[in-house]
Amino acid sequence: MTSLDNGLEAGDALRVLDRVFGYKSFREGQQEIIDHVVAGQDALVLMPTGGGKSLCYQIPALVRQGVGVVVSPLIALMQDQVNALTALGVRAGFLNSTQDADERREVEAAFLAGELDLLYLAPERLRVDATLRLLDRGKISLFAIDEAHCVAQWGHDFRPDYLALSMLHERWPDVPRIALTATATPATHAEIAARLNLRDARHFVASFDRPNIQYRIVPKSEPRRQLLKLLRTEHAGDAGIVYCLSRASVEKTAEFLVENGIAALPYHAGLDARTRAANQSRFLREDGLVMVATIAFGMGIDKPDVRFVAHLDLPKSVEGYYQETGRAGRDGLPSTAWLAYGLQDVVQQRKMIDTSEGDDAHRRRLGAHLDAMLALCETVECRGVRILAYFGQEGSACGNCDTCLSPPESWDGTIAAQKLLSTVVRLMRERRQKFGAGQIIDILLGRQTPKVVQHGHDSLTVFGIGTELSEAEWRGVVRQLLAQGLLSVEGDYGTLVLTDASAEVLGRRREVPMRRDPERPAKAAKVAKAARSAPTADLPEEAVPAFERLRAWRAATAKEQGVPAYVIFHDATLREIAAGAPASLEELGKVSGVGENKLAKYGQQVLETLTA
Ligand code: ADP
Ligand code: ZN
């Protein structure tokens, strides 16, 4: 980047965007943030995953004098980040515990000699005196604090080392700081500002809307089969992430997919570090792998072409769900967020909350998170609107989620609710018994199962009063009563008990609107069309062969260089090249994602591949 690194001014941001990154215009919010930091001011940036946060500190680091120091907890990804920058012609290095002394010395020397544009640091490095003294001896253009929510003590990614970052300001008062996160809750936001000493920083809050992600939540019946069908019909050959709650179900699901011919890898905290790293690296490098994982996987995974995120178990909060699904479609191309959810999830989650460590206040907080997640699952409104509302933002119906595409009918579930709640009441009052959903539904349906007969439940007055609904519909009723707080579960067996609000329904003082689960979840055909998300989806027929040739060329080149394919070019860039068929280097250079360095390095090969 020698030609760029001196004498640049604020107005040069757009030029850097074009020349280095090959992008023609800024995304929402980027320009303002970049101008602010280039001018030497502090910033706190809240932007969704895929919103384009990296450029918000990378461009100011290139424009300002000195080295941009990026604090990031993602040690395993630093090498890839540096490789991606190097491919753009940006001079970058990192310091973390994975290096030996020689490698470290080399980076330190480059830093001192002013031969770096960006230096990535693990936060724990900043607790080491030698690092601080090193930084004192160089010229720093800015501090970027990535994944800034790691400073939030209530968050799931808390890193104690982040607390020490408040000292950056005292030690280097003239160096601007920019903290960035995709975590949107106002509480986290306030905590970041306080703990990083960023109260005087300007806050930039982008919209958390992710229009290219299609949100779908379906009733769970046979989750693995449902998943397989989704992958086969809509995501054949696509890269994606499948989230499961437990390590055991991660293992089982990965095996199941492999047995069914889908290239899948497991990832959870029970695997040894080397296997985890190897699986993560394969997922990033190879095309079309499916990662089956617990939520231990994902933070900072900046693979742009994750085409789907599937949840086989209910996430614990809307916040977590949003973060996890947000890993789909960073490149802006159509992607799917799919969740299968059922009654058993609610039972299991409530149980986990009841038995969780911590005080009552903590349990109440967990309960409130779960309730919000359940409300999202059971809504008849646009999922996107509900998610935005959760983060305190407004939006209009997305037109792309399952409820927008095939609006669920709602029906008056008051009588059904009364029947079900009365059954619970009878069991509790007349028999001093509590049962789970299965037994209660059997009673409503008038089934003389051995368990019903054994307990004499066929002599209850409520026996057989609910034959107008099917078993699946009754399960839907139970789920929705749980979601609305009109029923509650307790204990190891998920027994159903009344809540304070149940009395309002039983006393006919409250109506209970319910959502009817679609017969065939979200009308597969209609959704599938909208979601056809293979990167070739809306490419003109005649451009597909060229696209496939470019992909093959990219795969070979990436392998040769030992970098992920997206480091060479993104799918979106290859698509644009295939569709536009540029005939000269000059034309190729106009494509989004083709900067000067990549044009010089790969331009000729791309043109040859196109005409091959
Ligand atoms: P975040 O860190 O916010 O999740 P990234 O910085 O990884 O997002 O950016 C997401 C993707 O969008 C990246 O692939 C990046 O190259 C691309 N991108 C960012 N800004 C622009 C832009 N102005 N024009 C085109 N693509 C962009
Ligand atoms: Zn919608």
XYZ file of C-alpha atoms and ligand atoms in Angstrom:
640
model
C 0.000 0.000 0.000
C 3.039 2.232 -0.231
C 1.489 4.396 -2.911
C -1.456 5.174 -0.688
C -0.078 5.548 2.723
C 0.987 9.113 2.814
C -0.679 12.392 2.166
C -4.247 11.115 2.153
C -7.085 13.205 3.501
C -10.636 12.593 4.629
C -12.007 12.960 1.106
C -9.797 10.091 0.071
C -11.968 7.526 1.812
C -14.022 6.967 -1.310
C -10.891 6.564 -3.376
C -9.522 3.969 -0.978
C -12.863 2.171 -1.073
C -12.609 1.914 -4.835
C -8.901 1.351 -5.350
C -8.233 -1.020 -2.481
C -11.530 -2.800 -1.994
C -12.997 -2.376 -5.444
C -16.322 -1.139 -4.080
C -18.060 1.756 -5.759
C -20.165 3.180 -2.971
C -20.453 3.087 0.784
C -23.111 1.111 2.536
C -25.548 2.776 4.906
C -23.663 4.506 7.706
C -20.124 3.709 6.585
C -19.207 7.098 5.164
C -20.272 9.048 8.243
C -18.440 6.721 10.594
C -15.296 6.750 8.486
C -15.265 10.553 8.199
C -15.740 10.837 11.945
C -12.830 8.524 12.766
C -10.580 9.947 10.060
C -11.140 13.299 11.766
C -9.760 11.793 14.976
C -13.027 11.345 16.894
C -14.197 8.389 18.984
C -17.083 6.225 17.776
C -19.284 3.429 19.054
C -20.709 1.513 16.124
C -23.682 -0.835 16.271
C -24.219 -2.516 12.964
C -25.638 -5.914 12.109
C -23.460 -8.765 10.996
C -22.737 -8.307 7.322
C -23.351 -4.565 7.611
C -19.754 -3.776 6.739
C -18.113 -2.902 10.035
C -14.570 -3.816 9.029
C -14.281 -1.042 6.472
C -15.272 1.443 9.184
C -11.863 1.044 10.787
C -9.812 -0.329 7.900
C -10.339 2.708 5.693
C -9.546 5.271 8.428
C -6.440 3.239 9.240
C -5.359 3.545 5.610
C -6.210 7.206 5.385
C -4.696 8.344 8.682
C -0.982 8.401 9.438
C 0.335 5.449 11.391
C -0.808 1.935 12.168
C -4.388 0.995 13.018
C -4.396 -1.297 16.057
C -7.327 -3.721 16.032
C -8.212 -5.495 19.264
C -10.048 -8.724 18.562
C -10.753 -11.855 20.613
C -10.824 -14.010 17.485
C -7.325 -15.382 17.572
C -8.123 -18.333 15.341
C -9.302 -15.995 12.615
C -6.506 -13.439 12.676
C -4.418 -15.258 10.097
C -7.370 -15.294 7.683
C -8.095 -11.626 8.318
C -4.495 -10.726 7.622
C -4.462 -12.906 4.491
C -7.605 -11.230 3.203
C -6.029 -7.796 3.702
C -2.766 -8.865 2.127
C -4.697 -10.043 -0.928
C -6.001 -6.486 -1.222
C -2.504 -5.071 -0.985
C -2.974 -3.811 2.575
C -0.022 -4.320 4.914
C -1.308 -6.179 7.926
C 0.058 -8.321 10.733
C -1.043 -9.789 14.037
C 0.359 -10.547 17.472
C -1.136 -13.377 19.475
C -0.258 -16.479 21.434
C -0.211 -18.765 18.381
C 3.066 -17.270 17.147
C 6.601 -18.202 18.046
C 9.150 -15.588 19.111
C 10.595 -15.181 15.626
C 7.250 -14.517 14.004
C 6.435 -12.033 16.735
C 9.704 -10.196 16.332
C 9.133 -9.870 12.611
C 5.733 -8.265 13.113
C 7.080 -5.993 15.836
C 9.875 -4.826 13.573
C 7.429 -4.107 10.755
C 5.265 -2.148 13.179
C 8.174 -0.039 14.420
C 9.418 0.595 10.911
C 5.996 1.959 9.943
C 5.551 -0.847 7.460
C 2.103 -1.872 8.629
C -1.300 -0.382 7.963
C -3.111 -2.621 10.424
C -1.995 -4.613 13.443
C -4.372 -7.153 14.999
C -3.938 -7.835 18.705
C -5.553 -10.272 21.095
C -6.871 -8.310 24.116
C -4.650 -10.194 26.571
C -1.600 -8.802 24.729
C -2.508 -5.383 26.045
C -2.059 -6.580 29.614
C 1.551 -7.329 28.843
C 3.837 -4.429 29.604
C 6.143 -5.222 26.712
C 3.251 -4.776 24.277
C 2.352 -1.399 25.719
C 5.944 -0.247 25.448
C 6.073 -1.503 21.878
C 2.962 0.473 20.996
C 4.499 3.555 22.641
C 7.406 3.380 20.255
C 5.326 3.275 17.075
C 2.781 5.626 15.556
C -0.822 4.572 16.062
C -3.533 5.896 13.760
C -6.485 4.490 15.705
C -7.655 1.776 18.057
C -10.449 -0.429 16.782
C -12.150 -2.553 19.425
C -13.898 -5.315 17.544
C -16.622 -7.505 19.095
C -16.950 -4.770 21.699
C -19.843 -6.566 23.418
C -17.167 -8.834 24.928
C -16.827 -6.131 27.580
C -20.426 -6.689 28.709
C -20.443 -8.798 31.816
C -23.943 -10.153 31.344
C -23.368 -11.105 27.758
C -22.504 -14.611 26.639
C -19.162 -13.600 25.150
C -17.732 -11.789 28.154
C -13.915 -11.592 28.163
C -12.358 -10.162 31.322
C -9.413 -8.881 29.266
C -11.750 -6.437 27.586
C -12.280 -4.576 30.846
C -8.670 -3.403 30.710
C -9.298 -1.652 27.392
C -10.652 1.409 29.162
C -7.006 2.344 29.742
C -6.342 2.935 26.029
C -7.834 6.357 26.327
C -5.702 7.353 29.300
C -2.486 6.093 27.833
C -3.084 7.382 24.289
C -5.524 10.281 24.688
C -4.955 11.579 21.170
C -5.596 8.345 19.346
C -9.223 7.922 18.215
C -11.027 4.781 19.283
C -13.772 3.005 17.421
C -15.659 0.200 19.169
C -17.812 -2.072 17.037
C -20.424 -4.709 17.727
C -23.351 -6.463 16.117
C -25.089 -6.770 19.463
C -28.061 -4.483 19.414
C -29.737 -4.514 22.791
C -29.798 -1.089 24.433
C -28.519 -2.542 27.725
C -25.382 -3.967 26.114
C -24.928 -0.759 24.208
C -24.940 1.280 27.421
C -22.594 -1.147 29.124
C -20.067 -0.924 26.290
C -20.107 2.865 26.408
C -19.581 2.884 30.165
C -16.948 0.192 30.453
C -14.837 1.311 27.516
C -15.006 4.890 28.676
C -16.752 5.872 25.460
C -19.474 8.071 26.903
C -18.320 11.029 24.877
C -17.987 9.024 21.698
C -20.534 9.501 18.978
C -22.895 6.543 18.737
C -23.764 5.204 15.314
C -26.685 2.799 15.288
C -27.498 1.197 11.949
C -30.713 -0.559 11.100
C -30.642 -4.175 12.148
C -32.788 -5.198 9.234
C -31.357 -8.074 7.154
C -33.568 -8.088 4.076
C -31.725 -10.865 2.244
C -32.334 -13.368 5.049
C -35.581 -15.291 4.820
C -36.790 -16.114 8.325
C -38.856 -19.280 8.670
C -40.027 -21.017 11.840
C -41.759 -24.363 11.403
C -43.402 -26.808 13.797
C -40.990 -29.564 14.706
C -41.982 -33.137 13.921
C -38.940 -35.098 12.807
C -36.300 -32.418 12.912
C -33.466 -34.238 11.149
C -35.714 -35.373 8.309
C -37.144 -31.878 8.017
C -33.630 -30.479 7.869
C -32.556 -32.977 5.244
C -35.493 -32.036 3.094
C -34.650 -28.348 3.401
C -31.051 -28.981 2.401
C -31.952 -31.227 -0.509
C -34.702 -29.113 -1.978
C -33.356 -25.643 -1.410
C -29.705 -25.718 -0.440
C -28.025 -28.518 -2.320
C -24.290 -27.862 -2.365
C -24.559 -24.725 -0.222
C -22.473 -23.877 2.818
C -24.473 -23.516 6.001
C -24.596 -23.850 9.769
C -26.911 -26.124 11.753
C -27.244 -25.236 15.434
C -28.159 -27.855 18.044
C -28.462 -27.429 21.790
C -26.364 -30.358 22.982
C -23.071 -31.912 22.004
C -24.761 -35.280 21.602
C -27.272 -33.943 19.132
C -24.507 -32.156 17.227
C -22.729 -35.489 16.800
C -25.879 -37.356 15.842
C -27.036 -34.748 13.379
C -23.647 -34.493 11.671
C -23.564 -38.293 11.319
C -27.085 -38.341 9.983
C -26.273 -35.755 7.317
C -23.100 -37.547 6.277
C -25.008 -40.842 5.998
C -27.389 -39.046 3.709
C -24.678 -37.777 1.435
C -24.279 -34.257 2.784
C -20.783 -33.059 3.620
C -21.127 -32.104 7.286
C -18.711 -31.546 10.186
C -19.342 -31.331 13.939
C -18.204 -28.488 16.192
C -18.710 -28.248 19.961
C -16.724 -27.494 23.091
C -16.290 -31.202 23.865
C -14.073 -31.782 20.833
C -10.362 -31.288 21.331
C -8.975 -27.954 20.251
C -7.194 -29.361 17.241
C -10.283 -31.036 15.773
C -12.270 -27.883 16.353
C -9.698 -25.738 14.611
C -9.419 -28.192 11.723
C -13.182 -28.346 11.215
C -13.512 -24.596 11.384
C -10.724 -24.160 8.907
C -12.287 -26.638 6.462
C -15.646 -24.901 6.767
C -14.034 -21.574 5.896
C -11.858 -22.894 3.107
C -13.923 -25.453 1.263
C -17.043 -24.723 -0.704
C -20.375 -26.138 0.350
C -19.677 -27.655 3.777
C -22.328 -27.845 6.477
C -21.160 -27.139 10.032
C -23.285 -28.772 12.721
C -22.505 -26.942 15.936
C -23.455 -25.729 19.353
C -23.501 -21.987 19.842
C -19.808 -22.255 20.713
C -19.331 -21.877 16.962
C -19.672 -18.727 15.020
C -18.527 -15.492 16.583
C -16.497 -13.620 14.042
C -16.819 -16.257 11.352
C -16.762 -13.841 8.469
C -17.407 -16.337 5.705
C -19.583 -14.271 3.408
C -21.358 -17.100 1.566
C -23.092 -18.996 4.372
C -26.377 -19.655 2.580
C -28.438 -20.996 5.464
C -28.510 -21.172 9.241
C -30.779 -23.876 10.630
C -31.779 -24.331 14.265
C -32.905 -27.766 15.373
C -33.568 -26.524 18.894
C -35.139 -23.381 20.216
C -32.585 -20.628 20.941
C -32.641 -19.158 24.434
C -33.235 -15.587 23.364
C -34.131 -13.443 20.384
C -30.736 -11.832 20.771
C -28.927 -15.149 20.389
C -31.203 -16.225 17.560
C -30.563 -13.001 15.699
C -26.782 -13.278 16.125
C -26.737 -16.889 14.989
C -29.019 -16.459 11.996
C -27.151 -13.270 11.128
C -24.175 -15.372 10.071
C -26.107 -16.225 6.929
C -25.802 -14.075 3.847
C -23.131 -11.545 4.753
C -22.557 -11.117 1.052
C -26.091 -9.784 0.679
C -27.283 -12.699 -1.477
C -30.531 -14.522 -0.584
C -30.144 -16.812 2.433
C -32.369 -18.834 4.730
C -32.778 -18.777 8.506
C -34.798 -21.845 9.405
C -35.905 -22.959 12.854
C -37.830 -26.088 13.799
C -39.508 -25.683 17.134
C -41.899 -27.755 19.205
C -43.477 -28.254 22.563
C -40.567 -30.287 23.848
C -38.275 -27.300 23.334
C -40.361 -25.213 25.666
C -40.401 -27.935 28.301
C -36.665 -28.419 28.053
C -35.808 -24.728 28.166
C -38.039 -24.061 31.155
C -36.415 -26.925 32.957
C -32.967 -25.570 32.189
C -33.985 -22.214 33.576
C -35.463 -23.746 36.733
C -32.289 -25.645 37.436
C -29.862 -22.926 36.358
C -27.364 -21.445 38.754
C -27.737 -17.912 39.974
C -30.392 -16.061 41.896
C -34.080 -15.539 41.216
C -33.443 -12.311 39.374
C -31.178 -14.176 36.997
C -33.797 -16.862 36.423
C -36.428 -14.229 35.799
C -34.198 -12.634 33.206
C -33.702 -15.960 31.462
C -37.456 -16.544 31.585
C -38.135 -13.165 29.995
C -35.650 -13.924 27.205
C -37.351 -17.231 26.516
C -40.799 -15.630 26.500
C -39.699 -13.131 23.876
C -38.305 -15.964 21.759
C -41.563 -17.904 22.075
C -43.553 -14.848 21.103
C -41.449 -14.566 17.962
C -42.133 -18.220 17.130
C -45.870 -17.905 17.602
C -46.411 -14.527 16.003
C -48.815 -14.048 13.112
C -46.950 -10.896 12.167
C -43.844 -10.434 10.021
C -40.853 -12.095 11.719
C -38.543 -9.312 10.572
C -40.740 -6.645 12.109
C -40.876 -8.560 15.387
C -37.111 -8.937 15.506
C -36.539 -5.254 14.818
C -39.134 -4.338 17.434
C -37.230 -6.443 19.934
C -34.218 -4.213 19.342
C -36.340 -1.093 19.612
C -36.309 -0.400 15.882
C -39.174 0.077 13.485
C -39.617 -1.561 10.136
C -42.264 -2.495 7.628
C -43.273 -6.034 6.702
C -40.323 -7.711 4.992
C -42.345 -9.556 2.372
C -39.792 -12.347 2.545
C -40.393 -14.286 5.779
C -42.729 -17.241 6.180
C -45.514 -15.249 7.774
C -45.333 -12.584 5.054
C -45.275 -15.170 2.257
C -48.096 -17.305 3.589
C -49.839 -15.445 6.368
C -50.905 -17.914 9.043
C -54.558 -17.933 9.874
C -55.427 -17.025 13.363
C -58.372 -18.607 15.094
C -60.250 -18.125 18.333
C -58.623 -20.651 20.634
C -60.534 -19.577 23.729
C -62.691 -22.698 23.999
C -59.813 -25.026 23.246
C -57.773 -23.209 25.882
C -60.582 -23.565 28.416
C -60.895 -27.281 27.730
C -57.218 -27.854 28.129
C -56.870 -25.730 31.228
C -59.906 -27.393 32.830
C -58.303 -30.762 32.302
C -55.235 -29.546 34.155
C -57.487 -28.165 36.893
C -59.444 -31.430 37.282
C -56.265 -33.447 37.581
C -54.860 -31.076 40.173
C -58.006 -30.549 42.217
C -59.745 -33.930 41.968
C -56.754 -36.191 41.828
C -53.917 -34.086 43.192
C -52.017 -35.094 40.081
C -49.897 -33.350 37.519
C -49.179 -34.683 34.059
C -47.317 -33.701 30.946
C -48.845 -32.648 27.646
C -49.045 -36.193 26.248
C -51.404 -37.526 28.917
C -53.540 -34.395 28.890
C -53.989 -34.555 25.145
C -54.856 -38.275 25.366
C -57.571 -37.405 27.875
C -58.958 -34.624 25.681
C -59.011 -36.927 22.684
C -60.713 -39.688 24.708
C -57.991 -42.230 24.129
C -58.037 -45.277 26.367
C -54.308 -45.774 26.497
C -52.925 -48.077 29.219
C -51.737 -45.011 31.144
C -55.170 -43.378 30.909
C -56.917 -46.527 32.082
C -54.398 -47.199 34.835
C -55.054 -43.786 36.375
C -58.772 -43.964 35.765
C -58.608 -40.795 33.727
C -61.341 -42.108 31.441
C -63.827 -41.378 34.173
C -62.987 -37.670 34.323
C -65.758 -35.427 32.978
C -63.266 -33.880 30.557
C -62.449 -37.249 28.988
C -63.018 -37.040 25.237
C -64.213 -33.425 25.168
C -61.586 -32.351 22.645
C -62.069 -34.587 19.605
C -62.617 -31.605 17.299
C -58.855 -31.031 17.165
C -56.089 -33.409 16.127
C -53.199 -34.356 18.361
C -50.882 -32.035 16.462
C -53.364 -29.198 16.875
C -53.594 -29.815 20.601
C -49.832 -29.698 20.844
C -50.021 -26.361 19.083
C -52.555 -25.222 21.678
C -50.275 -26.252 24.554
C -47.296 -24.524 22.943
C -49.191 -21.311 22.451
C -50.597 -21.328 25.963
C -47.057 -21.716 27.221
C -45.877 -18.928 24.949
C -48.640 -16.634 26.172
C -47.926 -17.398 29.825
C -51.348 -19.024 30.297
C -49.815 -22.337 31.221
C -46.508 -23.302 32.702
C -44.293 -26.389 32.902
C -42.363 -27.646 35.875
C -40.174 -30.482 37.011
C -38.222 -33.164 35.229
C -41.202 -34.559 33.386
C -42.483 -31.293 32.040
C -45.749 -31.457 33.928
C -48.241 -28.755 33.068
C -49.445 -26.382 35.761
C -51.618 -23.279 35.826
C -50.337 -19.736 36.030
C -52.006 -16.736 37.630
C -53.270 -15.723 34.227
C -54.932 -19.098 33.596
C -57.836 -18.088 35.812
C -58.777 -15.268 33.442
C -59.265 -17.759 30.642
C -61.117 -20.255 32.790
C -63.326 -17.461 34.122
C -64.129 -16.386 30.538
C -62.583 -12.990 31.131
C -59.958 -13.382 28.460
C -59.952 -14.481 24.837
C -57.092 -16.499 23.420
C -56.239 -15.836 19.781
C -54.111 -18.602 18.312
C -52.055 -19.191 15.247
C -52.915 -22.133 13.045
C -49.817 -23.987 11.927
C -49.802 -24.188 8.144
C -50.776 -27.635 6.858
C -47.592 -27.897 4.892
C -45.124 -25.695 6.674
C -44.806 -22.353 4.937
C -46.022 -23.686 1.600
C -42.762 -25.172 0.503
C -43.161 -24.404 -3.199
C -43.809 -20.715 -2.780
C -41.037 -20.259 -0.275
C -38.618 -22.445 -2.164
C -38.970 -20.247 -5.200
C -38.338 -17.085 -3.262
C -35.464 -18.698 -1.438
C -33.749 -20.444 -4.310
C -30.470 -19.276 -3.030
C -27.732 -21.113 -4.790
C -25.435 -18.389 -6.025
C -26.628 -19.048 -9.564
C -30.244 -18.326 -8.616
C -31.008 -15.243 -10.656
C -28.103 -15.445 -13.003
C -29.121 -15.473 -16.676
C -29.041 -19.041 -18.021
C -26.221 -18.287 -20.461
C -23.955 -16.911 -17.733
C -24.092 -20.043 -15.573
C -21.291 -21.974 -17.333
C -18.943 -19.000 -17.037
C -19.831 -18.664 -13.359
C -19.075 -22.326 -12.763
C -15.716 -21.997 -14.571
C -14.854 -18.971 -12.443
C -15.768 -20.876 -9.293
C -13.521 -23.754 -10.285
C -10.683 -21.353 -11.041
C -11.220 -19.670 -7.683
C -11.222 -22.973 -5.805
C -7.945 -24.015 -7.416
C -6.334 -20.632 -6.769
C -7.499 -20.558 -3.139
C -6.180 -24.046 -2.550
C -2.823 -23.213 -4.056
C -2.509 -20.199 -1.754
C -3.981 -21.877 1.296
C -6.638 -19.204 1.781
C -10.450 -19.392 1.851
C -12.071 -19.027 -1.556
C -13.762 -15.750 -0.564
C -10.369 -14.176 0.006
C -9.831 -14.410 -3.764
C -13.274 -13.097 -4.801
C -16.757 -13.261 -3.317
C -19.584 -15.124 -5.017
C -21.269 -11.786 -5.649
C -18.194 -10.584 -7.545
C -17.960 -13.780 -9.612
C -21.644 -13.462 -10.455
C -21.212 -9.942 -11.646
C -18.235 -10.951 -13.758
C -20.087 -13.915 -15.270
C -23.162 -11.827 -16.037
C -21.317 -8.796 -17.401
C -18.625 -10.730 -19.288
C -16.059 -7.897 -19.245
C -13.773 -8.031 -22.259
C -10.844 -5.998 -20.926
C -8.973 -5.388 -17.701
C -10.448 -1.917 -17.619
C -13.991 -3.264 -17.713
C -13.156 -5.950 -15.184
C -11.856 -3.285 -12.822
C -15.308 -1.703 -12.693
C -16.855 -4.801 -11.137
C -17.682 -4.468 -7.434
C -15.080 -6.311 -5.391
C -12.262 -5.980 -7.925
C -9.721 -3.540 -6.504
C -6.381 -2.534 -8.008
C -4.359 -5.246 -6.363
C -6.655 -8.095 -7.310
C -7.033 -6.745 -10.814
C -3.271 -6.781 -11.265
C -2.909 -10.192 -9.706
C -5.865 -12.100 -11.126
C -7.271 -9.944 -13.914
C -5.631 -11.769 -16.780
C -6.529 -15.200 -15.411
C -10.143 -14.169 -14.924
C -10.432 -12.893 -18.496
C -8.918 -16.133 -19.787
C -11.260 -18.218 -17.650
C -14.212 -16.267 -19.002
C -13.366 -16.940 -22.622
C -12.123 -20.493 -22.075
P -19.471 -7.121 9.523
O -18.094 -7.134 10.147
O -20.263 -5.910 9.847
O -20.214 -8.388 9.746
P -17.992 -7.109 7.110
O -17.132 -5.951 7.399
O -17.414 -8.468 7.196
O -19.304 -7.033 7.975
O -18.665 -6.886 5.693
C -19.593 -7.793 5.184
C -19.365 -7.980 3.712
O -19.780 -6.845 2.993
C -17.903 -8.194 3.416
O -17.820 -9.249 2.519
C -17.472 -6.878 2.807
O -16.435 -7.044 1.883
C -18.742 -6.374 2.139
N -18.814 -4.898 2.093
C -18.577 -4.062 3.113
N -18.735 -2.781 2.723
C -19.082 -2.809 1.419
C -19.391 -1.806 0.433
N -19.375 -0.503 0.721
N -19.698 -2.230 -0.811
C -19.722 -3.538 -1.114
N -19.446 -4.516 -0.244
C -19.133 -4.178 1.014
Zn -41.879 -10.677 6.915
